[in-house]
CSV table of C-alpha atoms in Angstrom, one decimal:
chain,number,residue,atom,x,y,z
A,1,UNK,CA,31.0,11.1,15.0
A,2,UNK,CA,28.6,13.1,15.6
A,3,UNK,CA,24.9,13.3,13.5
A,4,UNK,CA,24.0,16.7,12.0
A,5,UNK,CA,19.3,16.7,11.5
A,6,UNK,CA,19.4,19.4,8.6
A,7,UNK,CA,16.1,20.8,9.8
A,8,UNK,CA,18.0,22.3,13.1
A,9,UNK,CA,18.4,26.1,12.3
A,10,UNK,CA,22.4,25.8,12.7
A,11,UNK,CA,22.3,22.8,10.0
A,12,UNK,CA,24.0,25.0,7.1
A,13,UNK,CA,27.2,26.0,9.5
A,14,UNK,CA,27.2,22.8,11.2
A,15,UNK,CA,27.0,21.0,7.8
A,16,UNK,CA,29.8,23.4,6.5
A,17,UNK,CA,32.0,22.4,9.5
A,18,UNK,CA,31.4,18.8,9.1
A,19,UNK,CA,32.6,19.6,5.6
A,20,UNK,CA,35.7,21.3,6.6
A,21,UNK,CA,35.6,24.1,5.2
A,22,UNK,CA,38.9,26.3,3.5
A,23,UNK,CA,38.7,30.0,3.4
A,24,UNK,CA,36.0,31.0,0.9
A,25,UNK,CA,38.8,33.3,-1.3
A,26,UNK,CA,40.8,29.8,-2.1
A,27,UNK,CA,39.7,27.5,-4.5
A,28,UNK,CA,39.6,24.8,-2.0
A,29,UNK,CA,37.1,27.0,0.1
A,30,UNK,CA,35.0,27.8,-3.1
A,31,UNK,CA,35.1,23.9,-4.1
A,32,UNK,CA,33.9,22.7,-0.8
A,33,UNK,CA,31.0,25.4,0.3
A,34,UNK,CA,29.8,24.6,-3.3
A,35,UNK,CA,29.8,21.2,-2.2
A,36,UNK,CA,27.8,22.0,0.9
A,37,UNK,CA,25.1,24.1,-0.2
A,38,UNK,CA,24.7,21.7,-2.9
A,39,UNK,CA,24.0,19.2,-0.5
A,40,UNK,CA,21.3,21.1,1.3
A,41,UNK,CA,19.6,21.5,-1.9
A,42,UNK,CA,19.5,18.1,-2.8
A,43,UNK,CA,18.2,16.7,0.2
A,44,UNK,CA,15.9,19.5,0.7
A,45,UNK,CA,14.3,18.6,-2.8
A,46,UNK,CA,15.0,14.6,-2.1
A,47,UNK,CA,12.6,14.9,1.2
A,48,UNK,CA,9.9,16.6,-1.7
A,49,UNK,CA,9.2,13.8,-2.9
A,50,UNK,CA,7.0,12.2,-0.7
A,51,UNK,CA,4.4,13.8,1.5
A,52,UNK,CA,4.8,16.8,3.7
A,53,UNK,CA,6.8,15.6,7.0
A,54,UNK,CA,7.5,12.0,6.0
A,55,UNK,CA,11.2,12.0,5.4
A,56,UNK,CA,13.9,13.0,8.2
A,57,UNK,CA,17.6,13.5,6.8
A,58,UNK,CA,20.8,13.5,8.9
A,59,UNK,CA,24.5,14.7,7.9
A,60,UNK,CA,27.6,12.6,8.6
A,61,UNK,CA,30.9,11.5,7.2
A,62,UNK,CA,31.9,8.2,5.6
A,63,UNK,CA,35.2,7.5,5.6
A,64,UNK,CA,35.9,10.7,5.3
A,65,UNK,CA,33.3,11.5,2.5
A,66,UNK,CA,29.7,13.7,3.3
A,67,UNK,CA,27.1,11.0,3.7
A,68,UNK,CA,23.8,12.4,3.9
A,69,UNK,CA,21.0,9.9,4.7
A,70,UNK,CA,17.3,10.5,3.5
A,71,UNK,CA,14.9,7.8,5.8
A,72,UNK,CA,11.2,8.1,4.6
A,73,UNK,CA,7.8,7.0,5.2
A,74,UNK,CA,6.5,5.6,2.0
A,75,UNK,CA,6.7,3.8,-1.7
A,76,UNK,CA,9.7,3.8,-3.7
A,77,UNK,CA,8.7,2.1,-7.2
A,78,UNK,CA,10.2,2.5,-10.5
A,79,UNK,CA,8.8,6.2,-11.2
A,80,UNK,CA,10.0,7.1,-7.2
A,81,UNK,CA,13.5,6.2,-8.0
A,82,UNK,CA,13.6,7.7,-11.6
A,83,UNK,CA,12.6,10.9,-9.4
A,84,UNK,CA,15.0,10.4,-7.4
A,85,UNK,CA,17.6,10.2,-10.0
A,86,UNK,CA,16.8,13.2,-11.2
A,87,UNK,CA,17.2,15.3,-8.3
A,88,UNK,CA,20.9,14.1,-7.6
A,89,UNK,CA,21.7,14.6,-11.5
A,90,UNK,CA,20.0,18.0,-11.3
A,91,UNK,CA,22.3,19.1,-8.7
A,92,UNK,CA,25.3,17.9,-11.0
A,93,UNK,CA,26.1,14.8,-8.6
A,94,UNK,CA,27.5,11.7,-10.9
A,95,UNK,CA,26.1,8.4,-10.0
A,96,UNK,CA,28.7,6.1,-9.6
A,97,UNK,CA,27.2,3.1,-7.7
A,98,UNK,CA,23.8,1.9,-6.2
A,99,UNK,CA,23.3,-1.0,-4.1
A,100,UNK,CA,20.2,-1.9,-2.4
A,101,UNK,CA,19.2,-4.4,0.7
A,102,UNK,CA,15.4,-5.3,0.3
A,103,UNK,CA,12.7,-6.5,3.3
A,104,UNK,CA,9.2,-6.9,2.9
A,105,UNK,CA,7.4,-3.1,3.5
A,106,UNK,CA,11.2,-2.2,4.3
A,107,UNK,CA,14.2,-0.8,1.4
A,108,UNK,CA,18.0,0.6,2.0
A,109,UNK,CA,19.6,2.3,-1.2
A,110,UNK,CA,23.0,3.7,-1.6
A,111,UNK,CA,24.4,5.7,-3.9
A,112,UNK,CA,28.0,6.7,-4.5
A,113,UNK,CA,28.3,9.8,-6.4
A,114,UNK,CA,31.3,12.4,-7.8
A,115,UNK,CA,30.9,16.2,-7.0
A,116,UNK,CA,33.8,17.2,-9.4
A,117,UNK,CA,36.1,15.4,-8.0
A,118,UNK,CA,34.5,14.7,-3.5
A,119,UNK,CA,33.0,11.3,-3.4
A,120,UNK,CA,29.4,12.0,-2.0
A,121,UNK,CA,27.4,9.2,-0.5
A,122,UNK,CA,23.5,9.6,-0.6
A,123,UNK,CA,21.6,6.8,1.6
A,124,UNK,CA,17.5,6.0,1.4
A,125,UNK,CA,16.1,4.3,4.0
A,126,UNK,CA,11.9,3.6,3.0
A,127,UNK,CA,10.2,2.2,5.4
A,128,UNK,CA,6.3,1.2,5.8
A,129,UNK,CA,6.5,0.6,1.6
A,130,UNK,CA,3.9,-1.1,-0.3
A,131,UNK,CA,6.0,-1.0,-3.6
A,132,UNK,CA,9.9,-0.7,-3.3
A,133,UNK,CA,12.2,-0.7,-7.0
A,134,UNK,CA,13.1,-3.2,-8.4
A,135,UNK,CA,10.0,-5.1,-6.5
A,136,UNK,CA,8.5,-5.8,-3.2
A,137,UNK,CA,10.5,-9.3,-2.3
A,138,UNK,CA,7.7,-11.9,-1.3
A,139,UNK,CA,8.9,-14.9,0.7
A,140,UNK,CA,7.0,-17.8,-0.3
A,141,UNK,CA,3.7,-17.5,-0.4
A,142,UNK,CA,1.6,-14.4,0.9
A,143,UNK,CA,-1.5,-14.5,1.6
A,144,UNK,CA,-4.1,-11.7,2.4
A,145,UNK,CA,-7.6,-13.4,3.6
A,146,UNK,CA,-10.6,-10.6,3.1
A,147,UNK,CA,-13.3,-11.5,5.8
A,148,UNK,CA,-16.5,-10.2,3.9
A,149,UNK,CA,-20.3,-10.7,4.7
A,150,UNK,CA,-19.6,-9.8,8.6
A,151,UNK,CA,-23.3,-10.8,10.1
A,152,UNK,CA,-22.2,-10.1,13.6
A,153,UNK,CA,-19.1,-8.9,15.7
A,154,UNK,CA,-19.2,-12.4,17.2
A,155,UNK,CA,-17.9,-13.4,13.5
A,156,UNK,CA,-15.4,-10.6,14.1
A,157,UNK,CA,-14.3,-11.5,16.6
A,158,UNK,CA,-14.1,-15.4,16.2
A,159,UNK,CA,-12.5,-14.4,12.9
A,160,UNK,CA,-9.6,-12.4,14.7
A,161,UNK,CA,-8.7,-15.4,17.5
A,162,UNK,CA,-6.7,-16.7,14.4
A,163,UNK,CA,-4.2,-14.7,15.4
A,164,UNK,CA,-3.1,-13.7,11.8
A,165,UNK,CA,-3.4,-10.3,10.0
A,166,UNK,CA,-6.6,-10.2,8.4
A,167,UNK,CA,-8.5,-7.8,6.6
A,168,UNK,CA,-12.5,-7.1,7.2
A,169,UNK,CA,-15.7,-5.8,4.5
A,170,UNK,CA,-18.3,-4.6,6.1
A,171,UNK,CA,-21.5,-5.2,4.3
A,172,UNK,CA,-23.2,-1.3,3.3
A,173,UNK,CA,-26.5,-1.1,4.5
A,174,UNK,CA,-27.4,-3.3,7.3
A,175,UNK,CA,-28.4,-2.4,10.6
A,176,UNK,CA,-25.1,-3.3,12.7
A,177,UNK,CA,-22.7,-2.1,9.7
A,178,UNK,CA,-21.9,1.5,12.0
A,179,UNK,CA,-21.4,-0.8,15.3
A,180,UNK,CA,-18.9,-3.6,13.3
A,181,UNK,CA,-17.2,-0.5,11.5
A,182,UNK,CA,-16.8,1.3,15.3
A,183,UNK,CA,-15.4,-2.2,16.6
A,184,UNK,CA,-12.8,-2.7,13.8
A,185,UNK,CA,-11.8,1.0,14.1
A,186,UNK,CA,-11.5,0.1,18.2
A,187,UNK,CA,-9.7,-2.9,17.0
A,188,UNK,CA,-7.0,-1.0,14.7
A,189,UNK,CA,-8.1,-2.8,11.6
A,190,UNK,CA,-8.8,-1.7,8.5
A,191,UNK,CA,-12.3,-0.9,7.3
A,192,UNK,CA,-13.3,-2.1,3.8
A,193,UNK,CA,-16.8,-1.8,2.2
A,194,UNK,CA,-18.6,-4.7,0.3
A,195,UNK,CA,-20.9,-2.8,-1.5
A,196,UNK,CA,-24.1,-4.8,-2.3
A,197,UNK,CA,-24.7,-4.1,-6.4
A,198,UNK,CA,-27.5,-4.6,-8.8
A,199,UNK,CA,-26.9,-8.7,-9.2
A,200,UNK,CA,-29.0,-11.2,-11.4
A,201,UNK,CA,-29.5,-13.7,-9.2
A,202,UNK,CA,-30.1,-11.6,-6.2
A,203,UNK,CA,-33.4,-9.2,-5.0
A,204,UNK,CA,-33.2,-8.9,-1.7
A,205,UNK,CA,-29.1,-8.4,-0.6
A,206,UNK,CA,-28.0,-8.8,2.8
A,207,UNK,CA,-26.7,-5.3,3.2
A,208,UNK,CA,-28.9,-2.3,0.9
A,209,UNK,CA,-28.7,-3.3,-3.1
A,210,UNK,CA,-27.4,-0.2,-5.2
A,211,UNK,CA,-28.9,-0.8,-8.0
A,212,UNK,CA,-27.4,0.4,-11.8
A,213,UNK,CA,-30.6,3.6,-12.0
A,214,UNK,CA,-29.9,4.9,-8.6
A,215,UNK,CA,-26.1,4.6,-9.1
A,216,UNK,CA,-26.8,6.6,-12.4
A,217,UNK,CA,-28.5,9.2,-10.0
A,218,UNK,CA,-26.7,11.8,-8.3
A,219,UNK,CA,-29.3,12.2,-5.9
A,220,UNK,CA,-29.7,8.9,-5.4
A,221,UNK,CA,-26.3,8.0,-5.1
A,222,UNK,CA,-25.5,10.6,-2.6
A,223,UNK,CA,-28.4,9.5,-0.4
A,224,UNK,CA,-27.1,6.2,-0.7
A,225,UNK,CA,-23.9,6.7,0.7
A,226,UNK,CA,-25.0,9.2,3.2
A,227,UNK,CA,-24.2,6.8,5.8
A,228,UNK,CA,-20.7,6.3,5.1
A,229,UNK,CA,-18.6,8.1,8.5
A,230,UNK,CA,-16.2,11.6,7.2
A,231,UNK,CA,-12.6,9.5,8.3
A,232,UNK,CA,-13.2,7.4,5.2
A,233,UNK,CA,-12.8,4.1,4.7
A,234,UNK,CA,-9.4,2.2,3.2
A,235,UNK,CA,-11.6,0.5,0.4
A,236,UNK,CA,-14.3,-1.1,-1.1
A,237,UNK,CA,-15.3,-3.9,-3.0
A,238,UNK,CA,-18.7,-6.1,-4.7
A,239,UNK,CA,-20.6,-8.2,-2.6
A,240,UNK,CA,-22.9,-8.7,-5.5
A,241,UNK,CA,-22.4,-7.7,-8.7
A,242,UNK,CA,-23.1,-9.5,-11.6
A,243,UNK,CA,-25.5,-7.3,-13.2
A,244,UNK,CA,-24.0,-3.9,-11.9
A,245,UNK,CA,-20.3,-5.1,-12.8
A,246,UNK,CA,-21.0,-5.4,-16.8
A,247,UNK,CA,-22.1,-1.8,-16.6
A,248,UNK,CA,-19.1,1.0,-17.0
A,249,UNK,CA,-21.2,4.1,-16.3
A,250,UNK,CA,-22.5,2.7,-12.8
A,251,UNK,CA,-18.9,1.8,-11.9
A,252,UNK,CA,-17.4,5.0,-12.7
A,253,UNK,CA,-20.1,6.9,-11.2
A,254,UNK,CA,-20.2,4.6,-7.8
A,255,UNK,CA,-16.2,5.0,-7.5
A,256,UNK,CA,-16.1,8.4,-8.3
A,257,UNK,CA,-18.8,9.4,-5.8
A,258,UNK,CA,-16.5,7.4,-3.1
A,259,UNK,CA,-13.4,8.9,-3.8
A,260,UNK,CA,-14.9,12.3,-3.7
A,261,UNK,CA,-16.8,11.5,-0.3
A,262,UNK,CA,-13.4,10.2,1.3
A,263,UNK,CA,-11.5,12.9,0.9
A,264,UNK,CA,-7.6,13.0,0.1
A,265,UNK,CA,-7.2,9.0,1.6
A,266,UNK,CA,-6.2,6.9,-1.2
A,267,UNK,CA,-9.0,4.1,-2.2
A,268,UNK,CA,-8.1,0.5,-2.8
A,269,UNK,CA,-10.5,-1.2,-4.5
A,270,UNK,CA,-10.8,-5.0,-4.3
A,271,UNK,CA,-12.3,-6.9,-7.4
A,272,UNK,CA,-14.6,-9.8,-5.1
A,273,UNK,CA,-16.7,-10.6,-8.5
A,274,UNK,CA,-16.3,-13.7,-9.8
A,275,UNK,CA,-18.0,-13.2,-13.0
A,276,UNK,CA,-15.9,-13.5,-16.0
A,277,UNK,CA,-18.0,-10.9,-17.5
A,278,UNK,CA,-17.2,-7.9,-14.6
A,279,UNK,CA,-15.5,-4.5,-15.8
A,280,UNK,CA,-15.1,-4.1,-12.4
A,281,UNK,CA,-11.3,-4.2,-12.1
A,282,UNK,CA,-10.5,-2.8,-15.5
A,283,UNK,CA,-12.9,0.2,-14.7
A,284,UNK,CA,-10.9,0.8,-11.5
A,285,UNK,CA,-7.4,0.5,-12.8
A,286,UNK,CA,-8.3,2.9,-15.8
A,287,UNK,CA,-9.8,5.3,-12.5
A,288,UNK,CA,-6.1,4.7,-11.2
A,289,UNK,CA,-7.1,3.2,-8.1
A,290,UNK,CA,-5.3,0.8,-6.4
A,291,UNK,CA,-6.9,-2.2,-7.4
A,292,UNK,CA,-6.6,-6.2,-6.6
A,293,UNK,CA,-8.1,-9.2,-7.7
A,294,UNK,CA,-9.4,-11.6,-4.9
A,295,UNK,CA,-9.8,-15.7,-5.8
A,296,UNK,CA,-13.6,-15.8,-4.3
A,297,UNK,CA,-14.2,-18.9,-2.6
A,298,UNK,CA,-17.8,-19.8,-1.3
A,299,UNK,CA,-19.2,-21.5,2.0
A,300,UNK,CA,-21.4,-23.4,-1.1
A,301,UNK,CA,-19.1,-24.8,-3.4
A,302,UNK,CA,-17.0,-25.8,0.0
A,303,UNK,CA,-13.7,-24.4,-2.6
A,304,UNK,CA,-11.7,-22.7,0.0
A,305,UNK,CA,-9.2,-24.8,1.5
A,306,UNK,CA,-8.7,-26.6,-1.6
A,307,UNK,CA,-8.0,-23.1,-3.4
A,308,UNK,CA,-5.3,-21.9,-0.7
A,309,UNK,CA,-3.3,-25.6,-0.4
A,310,UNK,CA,-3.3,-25.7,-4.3
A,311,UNK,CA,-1.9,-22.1,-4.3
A,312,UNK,CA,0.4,-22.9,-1.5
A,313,UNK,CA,2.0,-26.0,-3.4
A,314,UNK,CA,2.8,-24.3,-6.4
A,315,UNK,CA,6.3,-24.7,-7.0
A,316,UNK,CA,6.5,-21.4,-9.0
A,317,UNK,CA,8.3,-19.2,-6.8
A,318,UNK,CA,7.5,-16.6,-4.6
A,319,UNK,CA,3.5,-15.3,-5.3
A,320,UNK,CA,1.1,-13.6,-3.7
A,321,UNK,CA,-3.1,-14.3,-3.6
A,322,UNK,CA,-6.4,-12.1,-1.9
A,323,UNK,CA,-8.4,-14.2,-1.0
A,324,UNK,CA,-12.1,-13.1,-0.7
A,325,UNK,CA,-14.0,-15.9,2.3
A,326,UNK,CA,-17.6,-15.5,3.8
A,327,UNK,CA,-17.2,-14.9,7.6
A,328,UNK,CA,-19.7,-17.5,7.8
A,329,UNK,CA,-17.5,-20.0,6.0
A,330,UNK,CA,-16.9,-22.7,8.8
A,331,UNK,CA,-15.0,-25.1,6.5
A,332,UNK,CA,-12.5,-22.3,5.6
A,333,UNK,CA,-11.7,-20.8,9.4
A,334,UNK,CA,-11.1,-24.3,10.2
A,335,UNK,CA,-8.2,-24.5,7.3
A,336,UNK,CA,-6.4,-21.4,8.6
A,337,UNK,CA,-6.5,-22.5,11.8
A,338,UNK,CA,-5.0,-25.7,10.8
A,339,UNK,CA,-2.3,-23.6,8.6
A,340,UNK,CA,-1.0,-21.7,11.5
A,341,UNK,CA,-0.9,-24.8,14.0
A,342,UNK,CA,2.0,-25.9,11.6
A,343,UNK,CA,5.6,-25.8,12.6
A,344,UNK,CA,6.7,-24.4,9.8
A,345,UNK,CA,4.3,-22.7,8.4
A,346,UNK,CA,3.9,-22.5,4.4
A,347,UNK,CA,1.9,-18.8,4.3
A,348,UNK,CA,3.0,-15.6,5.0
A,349,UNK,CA,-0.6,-13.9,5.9
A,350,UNK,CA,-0.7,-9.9,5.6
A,351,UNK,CA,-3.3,-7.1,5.6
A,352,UNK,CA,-4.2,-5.9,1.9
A,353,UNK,CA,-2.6,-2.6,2.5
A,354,UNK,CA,0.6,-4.4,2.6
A,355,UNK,CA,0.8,-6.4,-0.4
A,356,UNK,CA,2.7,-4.5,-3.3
A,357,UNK,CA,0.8,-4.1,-6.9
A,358,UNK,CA,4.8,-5.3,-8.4
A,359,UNK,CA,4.2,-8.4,-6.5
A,360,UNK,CA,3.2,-11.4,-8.8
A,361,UNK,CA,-0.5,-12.4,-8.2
A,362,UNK,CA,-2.3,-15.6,-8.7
């Protein structure tokens, strides 16, 4: 059969063939190009509702029935498909059915509606999803490992001969911070910020220490950041904190400054602090900006590897963890390496980007 794309210019009188049209003056005719422009609408309005260009919708028949399939780039959570919804009942189709087939980052939907009395299939495809309705599934355990403190690109790259997805901080204010960000950009990684704050046991930070007056300083704040490239960066998160972290106006002015300098590209911010104390997170989340917890483990405390096999033994179900490690952490590079010599392998490592905020975290 053949596949009608609606955006061809001929899409209206190729979708009214595939629709078999009667002669407009009968009331099969009127029925049926009712029917058709209908269709057009809907999809037209169903590609609106993610971004410009992300969606591509063909035309067919299904078992004799219109079938028009909708295959976007992009979420589809609870307030996606509640969109969604709407736009078929808007255009006075009658849901009679939905049935969904779910894959990590991947969805298929299909919906069997009434138009009067024509069965009219609609069929979502989302692919490249962070949050798909009812949830993202999570197989086992997943596991996204965020490789902060980089001192070098030797750690970079030592850190990436693991051969599992991995995501990078790159400490703000050092003197190699532009060359690692150029190298994980070269690399196709993601480039995360560990932001060196105002900390109470710490005075001179690895990286340039933002400290709460300066944060609380236009001026200052903007010459702070003046160093930070115009693509953006996917997120940021605390190196240090402790002191900076208990202090809401700092926060909000710190992650209002960043989303300003980085333009349209959506922020997710990654809570590193360990201090029971932090408004970090809640700050963040009340910005409405994507926002994790990470279980901080420390080359100190030597914590890492028990932390991941004690999360990886829990007999809870499917879960997922961030998990914040010092590149220079030895002890917990070794553990992951041993993890993915396994035969059958107990984590399911991804990139933060790809873990869904419906997933259940611990």
């Amino acid at each position: 059969m053949k596949t009608i794309n609606k955006r061809h210019p001929f899409c209206f009188l190729a979708a009214a063939a595939m629709l078999a049209i009667a002669p407009v003056d009968s009331p099969l005719g009127a029925e049926t190009a009712r029917l058709q422009e209908a269709i057009t609408e809907t999809v037209a309005d169903l590609e609106a509702l993610w971004a410009e260009e992300a969606c591509e919708t063909v035309i067919v028949k299904k078992k004799g029935h219109p079938l028009a399939t909708v295959a976007c780039s992009g979420n589809f959570d609870r307030a996606q498909r509640a969109k969604f919804l709407d736009v078929l009942f808007k255009h006075a189709f009658v849901l009679q059915t939905e049935s969904y087939r779910l894959r990590p980052q991947h969805g298929m939907y299909l919906y069997k509606t009434l138009f009067g009395r024509r069965v009219v299939y609609f069929k979502l495809f989302v692919r490249n999803a962070n949050d798909l309705w009812p949830r993202n599934p999570v197989v086992g355990h997943q596991v996204a490992l965020y490789i902060q403190n980089l001192r070098s690109l030797s750690d970079l790259v030592k850190w990436r001969t693991l051969g599992v997805p991995l995501s990078f901080g790159v400490t703000l204010g050092r003197s190699d911070t532009a060359a690692i960000s150029e190298k994980l950009k070269e690399y196709r990684e993601e480039v995360y910020l560990a932001v060196p704050l105002e900390d109470e046991n710490i005075e001179v930070a690895d990286g340039s220490l933002l400290t709460i007056s300066d944060a609380l300083t236009p001026e200052k704040l903007d010459e702070y950041l003046k160093d930070i490239d115009e693509e953006g960066v996917q997120g940021i998160s605390p190196l240090y904190c402790s002191r900076f972290c208990k202090n809401v106006p700092a926060l909000r002015a710190l992650f209002a400054a960043m989303k300003e300098k980085n333009g349209e590209r959506e922020l997710t911010l990654i809570d590193a602090d360990a201090h029971t104390e932090s408004s970090f997170y809640q700050t963040a989340r009340i910005m409405n900006f994507r926002t994790f917890r990470a279980y901080v483990t420390s080359p100190d405390k030597g914590n890492f590897c028990q932390a991941l096999d004690a999360f990886l033994a829990e007999q809870k179900g499917s879960a997922s963890r961030i998990m914040a490690v010092d590149a220079a952490d030895a002890e917990a590079f070794a553990c992951v390496k041993n993890i993915t010599r396994r035969e059958a392998q107990s984590a399911d490592f991804v990139k933060i980007s790809q873990m869904s905020v419906t997933n259940p975290f611990r």
